[in-house]
Coordinates of C-alpha atoms in Angstrom, one line a residue:
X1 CA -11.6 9.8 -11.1
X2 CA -10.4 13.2 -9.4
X3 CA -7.0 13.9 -8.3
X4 CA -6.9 14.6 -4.8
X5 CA -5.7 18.1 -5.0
X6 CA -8.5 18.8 -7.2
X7 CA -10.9 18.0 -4.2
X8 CA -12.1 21.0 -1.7
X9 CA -10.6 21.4 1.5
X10 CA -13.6 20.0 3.3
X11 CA -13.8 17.3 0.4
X12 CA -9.6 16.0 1.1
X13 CA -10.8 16.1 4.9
X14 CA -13.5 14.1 4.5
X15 CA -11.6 11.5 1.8
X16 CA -8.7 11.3 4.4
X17 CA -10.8 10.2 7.5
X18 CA -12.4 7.4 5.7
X19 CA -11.0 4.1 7.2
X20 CA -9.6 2.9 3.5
X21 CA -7.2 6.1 3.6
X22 CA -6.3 5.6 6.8
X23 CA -5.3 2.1 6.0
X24 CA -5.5 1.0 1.7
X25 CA -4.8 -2.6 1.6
X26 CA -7.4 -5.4 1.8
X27 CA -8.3 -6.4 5.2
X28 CA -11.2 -9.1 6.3
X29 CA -14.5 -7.3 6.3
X30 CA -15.2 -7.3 10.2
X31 CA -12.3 -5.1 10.4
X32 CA -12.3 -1.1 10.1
X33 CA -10.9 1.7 11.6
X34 CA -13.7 3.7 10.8
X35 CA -15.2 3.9 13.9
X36 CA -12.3 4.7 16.1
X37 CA -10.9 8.1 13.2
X38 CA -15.1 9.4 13.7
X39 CA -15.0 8.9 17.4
X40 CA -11.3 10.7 17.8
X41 CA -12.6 13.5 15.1
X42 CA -15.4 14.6 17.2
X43 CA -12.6 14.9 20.7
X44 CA -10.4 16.2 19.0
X45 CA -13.3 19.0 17.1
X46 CA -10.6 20.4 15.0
X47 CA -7.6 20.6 16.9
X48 CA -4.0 19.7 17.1
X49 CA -2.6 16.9 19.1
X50 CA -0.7 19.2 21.6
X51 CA -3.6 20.8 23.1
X52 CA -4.2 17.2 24.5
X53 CA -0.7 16.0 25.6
X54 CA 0.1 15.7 28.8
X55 CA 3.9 14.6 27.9
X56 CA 5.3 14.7 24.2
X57 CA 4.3 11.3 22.2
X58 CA 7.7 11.6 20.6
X59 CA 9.5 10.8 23.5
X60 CA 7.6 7.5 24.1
X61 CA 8.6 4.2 21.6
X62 CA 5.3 2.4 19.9
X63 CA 3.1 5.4 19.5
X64 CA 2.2 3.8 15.9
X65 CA 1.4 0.4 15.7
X66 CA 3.8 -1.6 13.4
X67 CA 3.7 -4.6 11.4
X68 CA 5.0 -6.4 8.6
X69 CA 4.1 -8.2 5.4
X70 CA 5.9 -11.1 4.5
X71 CA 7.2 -10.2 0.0
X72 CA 8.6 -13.9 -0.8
X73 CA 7.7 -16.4 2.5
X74 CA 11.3 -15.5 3.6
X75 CA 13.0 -12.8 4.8
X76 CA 11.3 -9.8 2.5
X77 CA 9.1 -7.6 4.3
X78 CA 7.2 -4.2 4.2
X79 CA 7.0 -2.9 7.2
X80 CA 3.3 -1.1 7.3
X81 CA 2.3 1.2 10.1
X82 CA -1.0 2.4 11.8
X83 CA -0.5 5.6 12.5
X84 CA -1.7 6.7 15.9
X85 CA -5.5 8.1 15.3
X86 CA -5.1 11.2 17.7
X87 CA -1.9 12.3 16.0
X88 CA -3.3 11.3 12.2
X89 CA -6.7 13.0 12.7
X90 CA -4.5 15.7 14.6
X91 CA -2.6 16.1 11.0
X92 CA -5.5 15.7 8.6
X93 CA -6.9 18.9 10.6
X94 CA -3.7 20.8 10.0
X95 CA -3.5 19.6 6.3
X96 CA -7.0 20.4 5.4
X97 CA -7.1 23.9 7.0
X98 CA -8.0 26.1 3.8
X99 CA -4.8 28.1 3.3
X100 CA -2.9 25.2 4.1
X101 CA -5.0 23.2 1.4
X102 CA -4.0 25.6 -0.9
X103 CA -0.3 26.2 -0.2
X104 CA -0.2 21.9 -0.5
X105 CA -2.4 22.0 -3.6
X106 CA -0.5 24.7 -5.3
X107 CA 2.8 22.7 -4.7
X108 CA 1.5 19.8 -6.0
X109 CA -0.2 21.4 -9.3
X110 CA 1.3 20.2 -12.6
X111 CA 4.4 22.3 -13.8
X112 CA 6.3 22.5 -17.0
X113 CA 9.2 20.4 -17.1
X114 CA 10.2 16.6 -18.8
X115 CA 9.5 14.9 -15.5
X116 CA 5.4 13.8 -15.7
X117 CA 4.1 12.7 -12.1
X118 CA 1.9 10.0 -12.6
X119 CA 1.2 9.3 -9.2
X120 CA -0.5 12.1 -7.3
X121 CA -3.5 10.1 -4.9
X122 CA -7.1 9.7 -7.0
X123 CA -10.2 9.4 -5.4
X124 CA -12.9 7.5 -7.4
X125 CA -16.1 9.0 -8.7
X126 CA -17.8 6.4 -8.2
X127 CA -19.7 4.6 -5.1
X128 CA -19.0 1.1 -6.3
X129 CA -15.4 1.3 -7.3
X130 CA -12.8 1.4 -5.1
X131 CA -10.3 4.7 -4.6
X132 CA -7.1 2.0 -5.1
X133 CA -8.8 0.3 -8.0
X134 CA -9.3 4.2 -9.5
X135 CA -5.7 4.6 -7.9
X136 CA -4.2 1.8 -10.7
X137 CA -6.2 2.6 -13.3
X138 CA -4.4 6.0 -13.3
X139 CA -1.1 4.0 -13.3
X140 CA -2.5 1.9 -16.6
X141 CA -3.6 5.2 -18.5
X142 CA -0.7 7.2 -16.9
X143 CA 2.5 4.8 -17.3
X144 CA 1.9 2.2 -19.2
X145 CA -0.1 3.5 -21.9
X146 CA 2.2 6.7 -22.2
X147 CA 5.1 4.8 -21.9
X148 CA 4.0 2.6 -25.2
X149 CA 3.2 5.8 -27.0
X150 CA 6.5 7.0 -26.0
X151 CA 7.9 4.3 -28.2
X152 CA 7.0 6.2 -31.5
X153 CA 9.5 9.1 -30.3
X154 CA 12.5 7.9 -28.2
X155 CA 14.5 4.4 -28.8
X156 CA 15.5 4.5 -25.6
X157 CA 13.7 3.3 -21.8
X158 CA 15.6 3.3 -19.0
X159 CA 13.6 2.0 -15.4
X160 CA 14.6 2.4 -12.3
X161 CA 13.0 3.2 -8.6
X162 CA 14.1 3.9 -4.9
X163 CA 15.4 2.2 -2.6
X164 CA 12.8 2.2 0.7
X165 CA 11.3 5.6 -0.2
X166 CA 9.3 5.7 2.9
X167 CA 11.5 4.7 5.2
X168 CA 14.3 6.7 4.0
X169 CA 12.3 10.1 3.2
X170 CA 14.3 12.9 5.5
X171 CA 10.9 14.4 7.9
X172 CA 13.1 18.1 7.6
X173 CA 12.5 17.6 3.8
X174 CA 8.4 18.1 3.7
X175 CA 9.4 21.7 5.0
X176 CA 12.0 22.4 2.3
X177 CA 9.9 20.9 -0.3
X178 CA 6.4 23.7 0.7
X179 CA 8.8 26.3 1.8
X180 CA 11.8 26.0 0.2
X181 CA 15.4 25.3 1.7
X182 CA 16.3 28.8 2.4
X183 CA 13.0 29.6 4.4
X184 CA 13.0 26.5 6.1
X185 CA 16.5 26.8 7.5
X186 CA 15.6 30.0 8.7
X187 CA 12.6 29.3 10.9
X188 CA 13.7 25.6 12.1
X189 CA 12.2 26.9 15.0
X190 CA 9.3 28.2 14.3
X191 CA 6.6 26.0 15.4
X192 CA 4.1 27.5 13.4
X193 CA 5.5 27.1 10.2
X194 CA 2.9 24.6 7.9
X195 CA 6.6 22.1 7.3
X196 CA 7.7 21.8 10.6
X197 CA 4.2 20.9 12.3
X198 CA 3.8 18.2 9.5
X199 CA 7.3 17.5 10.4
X200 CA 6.5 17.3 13.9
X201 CA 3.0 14.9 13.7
X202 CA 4.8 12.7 11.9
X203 CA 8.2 12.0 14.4
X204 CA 5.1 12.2 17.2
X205 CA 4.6 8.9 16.1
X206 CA 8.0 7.4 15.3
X207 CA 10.0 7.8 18.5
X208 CA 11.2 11.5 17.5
X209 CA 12.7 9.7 14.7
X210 CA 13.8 12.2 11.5
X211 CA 14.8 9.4 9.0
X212 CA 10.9 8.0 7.4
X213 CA 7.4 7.9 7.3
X214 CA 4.9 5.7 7.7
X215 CA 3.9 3.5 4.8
X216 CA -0.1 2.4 4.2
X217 CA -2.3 5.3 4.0
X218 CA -3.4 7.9 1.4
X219 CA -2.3 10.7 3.7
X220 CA 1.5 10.0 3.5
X221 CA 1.1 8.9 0.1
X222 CA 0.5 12.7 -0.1
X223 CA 2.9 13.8 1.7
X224 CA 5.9 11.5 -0.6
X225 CA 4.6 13.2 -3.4
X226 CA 4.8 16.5 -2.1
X227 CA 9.1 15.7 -1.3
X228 CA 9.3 14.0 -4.2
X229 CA 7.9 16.7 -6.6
X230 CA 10.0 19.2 -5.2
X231 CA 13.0 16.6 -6.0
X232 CA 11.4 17.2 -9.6
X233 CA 12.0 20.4 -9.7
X234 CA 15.2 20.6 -8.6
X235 CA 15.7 17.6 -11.5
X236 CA 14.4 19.9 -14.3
X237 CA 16.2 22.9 -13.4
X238 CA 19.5 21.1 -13.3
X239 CA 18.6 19.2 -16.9
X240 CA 17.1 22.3 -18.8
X241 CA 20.4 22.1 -21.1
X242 CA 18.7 19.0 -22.3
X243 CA 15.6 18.8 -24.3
X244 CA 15.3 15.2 -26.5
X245 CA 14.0 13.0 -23.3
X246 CA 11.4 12.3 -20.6
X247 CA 10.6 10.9 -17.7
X248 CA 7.5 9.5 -16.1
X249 CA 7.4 8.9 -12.5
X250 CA 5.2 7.0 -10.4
X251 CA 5.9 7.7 -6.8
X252 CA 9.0 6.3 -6.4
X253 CA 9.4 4.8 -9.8
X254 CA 11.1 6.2 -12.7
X255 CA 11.3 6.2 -16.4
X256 CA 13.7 7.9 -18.6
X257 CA 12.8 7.7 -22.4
X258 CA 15.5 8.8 -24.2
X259 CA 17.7 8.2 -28.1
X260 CA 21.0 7.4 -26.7
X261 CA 22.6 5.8 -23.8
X262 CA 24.8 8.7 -22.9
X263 CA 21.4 11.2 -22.1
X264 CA 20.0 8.4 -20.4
X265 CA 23.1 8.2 -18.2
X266 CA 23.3 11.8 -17.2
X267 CA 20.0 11.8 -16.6
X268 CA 19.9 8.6 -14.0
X269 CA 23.1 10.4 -12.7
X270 CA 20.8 13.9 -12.0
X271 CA 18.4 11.8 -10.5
X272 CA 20.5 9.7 -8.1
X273 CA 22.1 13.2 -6.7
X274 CA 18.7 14.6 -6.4
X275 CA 17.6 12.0 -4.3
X276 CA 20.6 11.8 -2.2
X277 CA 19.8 15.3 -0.8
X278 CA 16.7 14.2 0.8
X279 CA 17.4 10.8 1.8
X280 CA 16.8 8.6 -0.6
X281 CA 19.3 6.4 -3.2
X282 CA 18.3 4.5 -5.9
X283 CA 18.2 0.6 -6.6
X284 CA 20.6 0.0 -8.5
X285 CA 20.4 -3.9 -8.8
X286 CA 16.8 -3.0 -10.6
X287 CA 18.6 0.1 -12.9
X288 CA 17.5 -1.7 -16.4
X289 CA 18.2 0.5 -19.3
X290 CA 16.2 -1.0 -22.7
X291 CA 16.9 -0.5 -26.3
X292 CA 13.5 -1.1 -27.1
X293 CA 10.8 1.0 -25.6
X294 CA 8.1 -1.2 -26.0
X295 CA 10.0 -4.0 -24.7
X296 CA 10.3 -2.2 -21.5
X297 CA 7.1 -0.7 -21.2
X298 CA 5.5 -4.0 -19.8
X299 CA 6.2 -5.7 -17.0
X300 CA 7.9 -9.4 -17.6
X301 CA 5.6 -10.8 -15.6
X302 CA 2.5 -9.1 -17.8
X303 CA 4.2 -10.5 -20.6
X304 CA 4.0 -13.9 -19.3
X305 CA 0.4 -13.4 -18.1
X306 CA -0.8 -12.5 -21.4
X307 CA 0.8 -15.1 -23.5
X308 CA -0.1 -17.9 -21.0
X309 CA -2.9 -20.1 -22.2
X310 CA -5.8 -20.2 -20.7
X311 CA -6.0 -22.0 -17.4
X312 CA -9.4 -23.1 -18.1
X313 CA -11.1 -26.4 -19.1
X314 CA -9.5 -26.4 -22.5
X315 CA -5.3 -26.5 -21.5
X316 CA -5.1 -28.1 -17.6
X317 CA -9.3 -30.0 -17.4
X318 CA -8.6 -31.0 -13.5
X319 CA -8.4 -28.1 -10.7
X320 CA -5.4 -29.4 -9.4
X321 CA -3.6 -28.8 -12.6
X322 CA -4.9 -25.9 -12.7
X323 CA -3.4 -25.0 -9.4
X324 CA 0.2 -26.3 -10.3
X325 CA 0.0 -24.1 -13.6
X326 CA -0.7 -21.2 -11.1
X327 CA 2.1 -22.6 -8.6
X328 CA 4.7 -22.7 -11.4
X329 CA 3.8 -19.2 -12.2
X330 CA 4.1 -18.1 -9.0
X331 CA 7.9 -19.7 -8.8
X332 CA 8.7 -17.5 -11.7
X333 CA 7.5 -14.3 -10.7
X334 CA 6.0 -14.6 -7.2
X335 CA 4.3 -11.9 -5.3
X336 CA 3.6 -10.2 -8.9
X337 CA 1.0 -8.7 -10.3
X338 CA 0.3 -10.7 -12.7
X339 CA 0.0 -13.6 -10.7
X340 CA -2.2 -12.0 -8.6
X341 CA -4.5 -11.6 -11.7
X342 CA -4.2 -15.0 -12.5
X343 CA -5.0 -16.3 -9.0
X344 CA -8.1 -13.6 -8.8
X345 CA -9.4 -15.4 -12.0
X346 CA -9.2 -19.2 -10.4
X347 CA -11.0 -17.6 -7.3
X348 CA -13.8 -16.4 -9.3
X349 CA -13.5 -20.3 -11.1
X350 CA -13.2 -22.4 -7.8
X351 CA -17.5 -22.3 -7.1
X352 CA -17.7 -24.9 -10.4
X353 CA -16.6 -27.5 -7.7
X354 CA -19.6 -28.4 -4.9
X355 CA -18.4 -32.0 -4.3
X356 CA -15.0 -33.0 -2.1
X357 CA -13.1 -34.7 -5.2
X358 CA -10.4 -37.6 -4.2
X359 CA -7.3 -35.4 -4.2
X360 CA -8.9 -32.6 -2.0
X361 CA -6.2 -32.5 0.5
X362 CA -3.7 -32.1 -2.4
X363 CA -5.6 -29.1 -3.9
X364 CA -5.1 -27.8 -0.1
X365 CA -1.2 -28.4 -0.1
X366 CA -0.9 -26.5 -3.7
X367 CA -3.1 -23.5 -2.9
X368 CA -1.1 -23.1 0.5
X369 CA 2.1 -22.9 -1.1
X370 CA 1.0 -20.1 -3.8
X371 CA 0.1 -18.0 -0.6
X372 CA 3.1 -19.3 1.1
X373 CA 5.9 -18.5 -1.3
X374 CA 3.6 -15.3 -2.9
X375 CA 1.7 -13.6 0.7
X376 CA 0.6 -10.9 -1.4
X377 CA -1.6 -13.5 -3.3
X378 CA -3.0 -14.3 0.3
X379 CA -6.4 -12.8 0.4
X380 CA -7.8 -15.0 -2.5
X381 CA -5.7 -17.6 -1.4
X382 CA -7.9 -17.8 1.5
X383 CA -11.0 -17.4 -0.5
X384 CA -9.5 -20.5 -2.3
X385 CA -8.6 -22.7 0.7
X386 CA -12.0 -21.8 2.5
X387 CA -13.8 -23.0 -0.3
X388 CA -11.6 -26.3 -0.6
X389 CA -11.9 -26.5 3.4
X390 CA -15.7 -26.4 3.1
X391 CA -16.0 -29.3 0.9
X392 CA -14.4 -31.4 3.5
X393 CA -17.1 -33.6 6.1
X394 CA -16.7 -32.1 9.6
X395 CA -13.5 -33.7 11.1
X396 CA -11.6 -33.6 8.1
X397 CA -12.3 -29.5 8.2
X398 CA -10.1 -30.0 11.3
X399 CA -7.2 -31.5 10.1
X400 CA -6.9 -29.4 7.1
X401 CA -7.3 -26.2 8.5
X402 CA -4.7 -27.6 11.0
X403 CA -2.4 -28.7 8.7
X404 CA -2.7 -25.2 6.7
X405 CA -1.9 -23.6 9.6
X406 CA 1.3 -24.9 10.5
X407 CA 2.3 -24.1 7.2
X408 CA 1.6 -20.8 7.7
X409 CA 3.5 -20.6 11.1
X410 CA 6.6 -20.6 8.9
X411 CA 6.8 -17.2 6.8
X412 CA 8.3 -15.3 9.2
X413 CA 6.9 -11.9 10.0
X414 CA 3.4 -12.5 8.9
X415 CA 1.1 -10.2 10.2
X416 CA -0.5 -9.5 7.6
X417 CA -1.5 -13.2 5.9
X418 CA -2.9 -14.3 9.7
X419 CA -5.4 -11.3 9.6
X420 CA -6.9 -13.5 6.1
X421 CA -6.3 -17.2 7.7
X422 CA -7.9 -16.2 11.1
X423 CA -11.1 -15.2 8.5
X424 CA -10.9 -18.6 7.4
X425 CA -11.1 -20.3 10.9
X426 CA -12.9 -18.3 12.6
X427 CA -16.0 -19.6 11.6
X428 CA -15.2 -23.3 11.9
X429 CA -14.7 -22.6 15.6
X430 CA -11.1 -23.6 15.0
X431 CA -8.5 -22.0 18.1
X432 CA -6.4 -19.1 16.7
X433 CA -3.3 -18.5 18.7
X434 CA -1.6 -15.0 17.5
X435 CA 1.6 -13.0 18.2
X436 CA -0.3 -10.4 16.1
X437 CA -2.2 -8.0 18.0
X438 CA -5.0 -6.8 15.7
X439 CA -5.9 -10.8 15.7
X440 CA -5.4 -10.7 19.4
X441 CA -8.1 -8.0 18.9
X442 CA -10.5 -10.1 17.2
X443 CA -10.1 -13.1 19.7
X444 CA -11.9 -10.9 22.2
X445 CA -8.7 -9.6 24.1
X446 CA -8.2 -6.5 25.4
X447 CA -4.9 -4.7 24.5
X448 CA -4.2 -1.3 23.7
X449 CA -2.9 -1.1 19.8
X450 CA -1.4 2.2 20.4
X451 CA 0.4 3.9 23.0
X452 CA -1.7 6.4 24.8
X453 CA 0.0 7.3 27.8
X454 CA 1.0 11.0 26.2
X455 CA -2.5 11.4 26.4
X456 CA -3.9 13.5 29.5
X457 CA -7.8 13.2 28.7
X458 CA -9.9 10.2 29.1
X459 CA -12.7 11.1 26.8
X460 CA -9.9 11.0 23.9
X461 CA -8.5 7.6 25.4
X462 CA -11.8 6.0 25.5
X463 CA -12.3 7.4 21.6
X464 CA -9.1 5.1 21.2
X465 CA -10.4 1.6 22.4
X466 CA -9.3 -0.9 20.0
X467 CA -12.5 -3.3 19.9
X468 CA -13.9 -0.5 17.7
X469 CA -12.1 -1.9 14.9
X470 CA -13.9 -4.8 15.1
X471 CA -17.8 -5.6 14.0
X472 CA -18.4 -8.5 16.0
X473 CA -21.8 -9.3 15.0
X474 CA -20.7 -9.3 11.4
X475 CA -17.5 -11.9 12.7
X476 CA -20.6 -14.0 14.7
X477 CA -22.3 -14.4 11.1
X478 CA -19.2 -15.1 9.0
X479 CA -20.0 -17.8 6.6
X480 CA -17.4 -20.6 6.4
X481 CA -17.1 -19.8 2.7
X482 CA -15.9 -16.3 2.0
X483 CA -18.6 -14.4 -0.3
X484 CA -16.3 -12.8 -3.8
X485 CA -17.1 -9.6 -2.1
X486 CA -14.8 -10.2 0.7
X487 CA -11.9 -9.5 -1.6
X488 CA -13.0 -6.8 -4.0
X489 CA -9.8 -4.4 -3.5
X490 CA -7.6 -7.2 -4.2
X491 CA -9.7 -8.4 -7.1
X492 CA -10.1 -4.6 -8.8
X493 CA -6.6 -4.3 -8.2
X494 CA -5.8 -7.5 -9.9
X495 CA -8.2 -7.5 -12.7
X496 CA -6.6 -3.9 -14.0
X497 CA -3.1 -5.3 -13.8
X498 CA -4.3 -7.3 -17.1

């Protein structure tokens, strides 16, 4: 895997515009934004947004599109945004511009100090695996791994992370982080300074709003890092005093390895004030200071994963045990990565079963709930169900798919889940009615994702026309049963959690 910065400027340009950047969770395979970022791209040939404005797009709400995922079937979301193509293809331009490349890349480059980013964006070597999958196997090698060698020199772990580091990152703060604070507040103004048109893209899209980013691409993945290094410097130079501790951070996670509680403190307490100065505070309900280093290392929920048996033939021999042992799981650490594992590993089980057995509908009701109570499990959930669905004789398809679906209706703010159960009834001809728009999309209706009406030219609106997204003769061949390779972000992300 390469690091981002270590790509060319043409190289990052090219990385960025591909539609799993622009968007890096799973979504159904009929769906990609591909087309639309290559259409805008050639409008646009290289320019900034501006040149094709006819009034600001800050001054106009919805620019972006929004949505949400459901974290526990309640009322825990992440909000996600699209970010507006014109405006990110506008900043990806700007970004990869060579001497801006290199002021970003030299920012970003590794520096002496006891804070080790773990987190700066990879992009896989390889054609077959995934850029996220490459993404968390730098987080295994990088964080874990270092964190359990850690154990042989400091007694000491303390974890902790941000609270909503997206959408409390300060805009004003990308420009103090590349030019520094000084500089910065000197040319505010100065519209062509590298910070403040960064700065500016980004509120172009969010209302004029200063407070945020968006959350779901590569791109501002980049651009958290680039605030939150500068953060690390301002954390080393304030603990150089200190020299038996360090700190790994990953994004917006932290861990502090230290030999006593009192270093550990006063380095949390650095930390914290840090933060604070660009908008961001940290959790401290999730502040968990270990005295064993190993202990803390791994995840609880890992833990459990590991030292569960085997959900195979040999501990629960029916499928619907099987499930429950997954369900109960799920109650004690839902939405986790290690359940996520665990369900990846029944999906890839679940093609032993070709006949409808007696307590089919059961199986149904089980499988539901994991994605219910866990929506982040939801993708192979629905690789689960439409498999269970399809054993079903015609009519009873119906019912179940209707009785799944009214589940489903009651996690509030789930965008993100319908996107997966629409790909389940699609291509059982079952009705799929949608507040969501990007379903809406799918249905065949026409409805403009983003706001456009900044936009003076119609070449660059017709670039823009949602049913792009959509590959609608790969949605008219959709098998009822989802094919493993459907899921394969979720399942390479999975699979390296173990």
């Amino acid at each position: 895997m390469k690091r981002i910065i270590d790509l060319s400027y043409d190289e990052a340009k090219t990385h960025f515009l591909k539609g799993s950047s622009y968007f890096n969770n799973d979504l159904p395979p009929y769906l990609s934004f591909e087309p639309i970022l290559k259409d805008v791209e050639t409008e646009l040939c290289g320019k900034n947004y501006p040149e094709f404005q006819s009034i600001k797009p800050s001054k106009l709400p919805n620019v972006n599109y929004k949505f949400l995922t459901n974290k526990d079937g309640k009322f825990a979301w992440r909000p996600l945004e699209l970010i507006h193509p014109a405006v990110y293809v506008s900043l990806v331009n700007l970004i990869t511009r060579p001497e801006n490349w290199e002021m970003i890349k030299d920012k970003l480059s590794k520096k002496d100090g006891a804070i080790y980013c773990c987190s700066i964006p990879v992009k896989s070597d390889h054609d077959k695996e995934k850029d996220v999958a490459s993404q968390i196997k730098s987080w295994w090698l990088n964080v874990e791994q270092q964190s359990l060698a850690y154990s042989l020199e400091y007694s000491h772990l303390l974890c902790t992370d941000v609270v909503d580091c997206y959408g409390s990152l300060y805009t004003h703060a990308i420009s103090w982080a590349i030019h520094g604070i000084p500089e910065s507040k000197k040319c505010k103004d100065d519209k062509s300074l590298l910070g403040n048109q960064i700065d500016s893209h980004i509120r172009a899209g969010r209302y004029g709003q200063t407070n945020g980013i968006p959350q779901g691409s590569v791109l501002m993945d980049l651009l958290a890092e680039i605030v939150l290094s500068f953060v690390d410097d301002k954390i080393n130079q304030a603990l150089c005093k200190f020299t038996n501790f360090r700190v790994l951070r990953y994004r917006d996670d932290y861990r502090i390895f230290t030999n006593n509680d009192e270093i550990a403190e006063e380095v949390l307490k650095v930390i914290s004030r840090e933060l604070s100065e660009v908008g961001m505070k940290l959790v401290m309900s999730k502040t968990i200071l270990y005295r064993n280093v190993v202990e803390g290392s791994i995840k609880k929920d890992k833990m459990e994963g590991i030292s569960l048996p085997d959900l195979g033939e040999s501990n629960a021999k029916t499928i619907q045990k099987q499930l429950l042992r997954l369900h109960s799981f799920g109650q004690k650490f839902p939405n986790s990565g290690a359940l996520r594992r665990l369900v990846s590993d029944f999906k890839n089980n679940m093609s032993k079963q070709h006949e409808k057995p007696e307590d089919l509908e059961v199986q149904v009701a089980i499988a539901t709930d994991i994605g219910f109570v866990s929506p982040s499990t939801f993708p192979a959930i629905a690789d689960i169900l439409s498999r269970l669905i399809n054993l079903a004789p015609g009519s009873e398809r119906l019912v179940l798919c209707s009785k799944v679906r009214e589940k489903m209706k009651h996690v509030p703010y789930n965008g993100y889940s319908e996107m997966w159960l629409q790909r389940i009834l699609h291509p059982l001809g079952v009705p799929f009615e949608t507040e969501d728009s990007l379903c809406k999309i799918v249905n065949g209706e026409k409805l403009d994702l983003w706001e456009n009406k900044w936009i003076a030219g119609q070449d660059l609106r017709k670039a823009l026309l949602p049913s792009k997204i959509v590959n609608f003769d790969l949605l008219a061949s959709l098998s009822p049963v989802m094919d493993p390779e459907e899921t394969t972000i979720f399942t390479e992300k999975a699979m390296l959690y173990s």
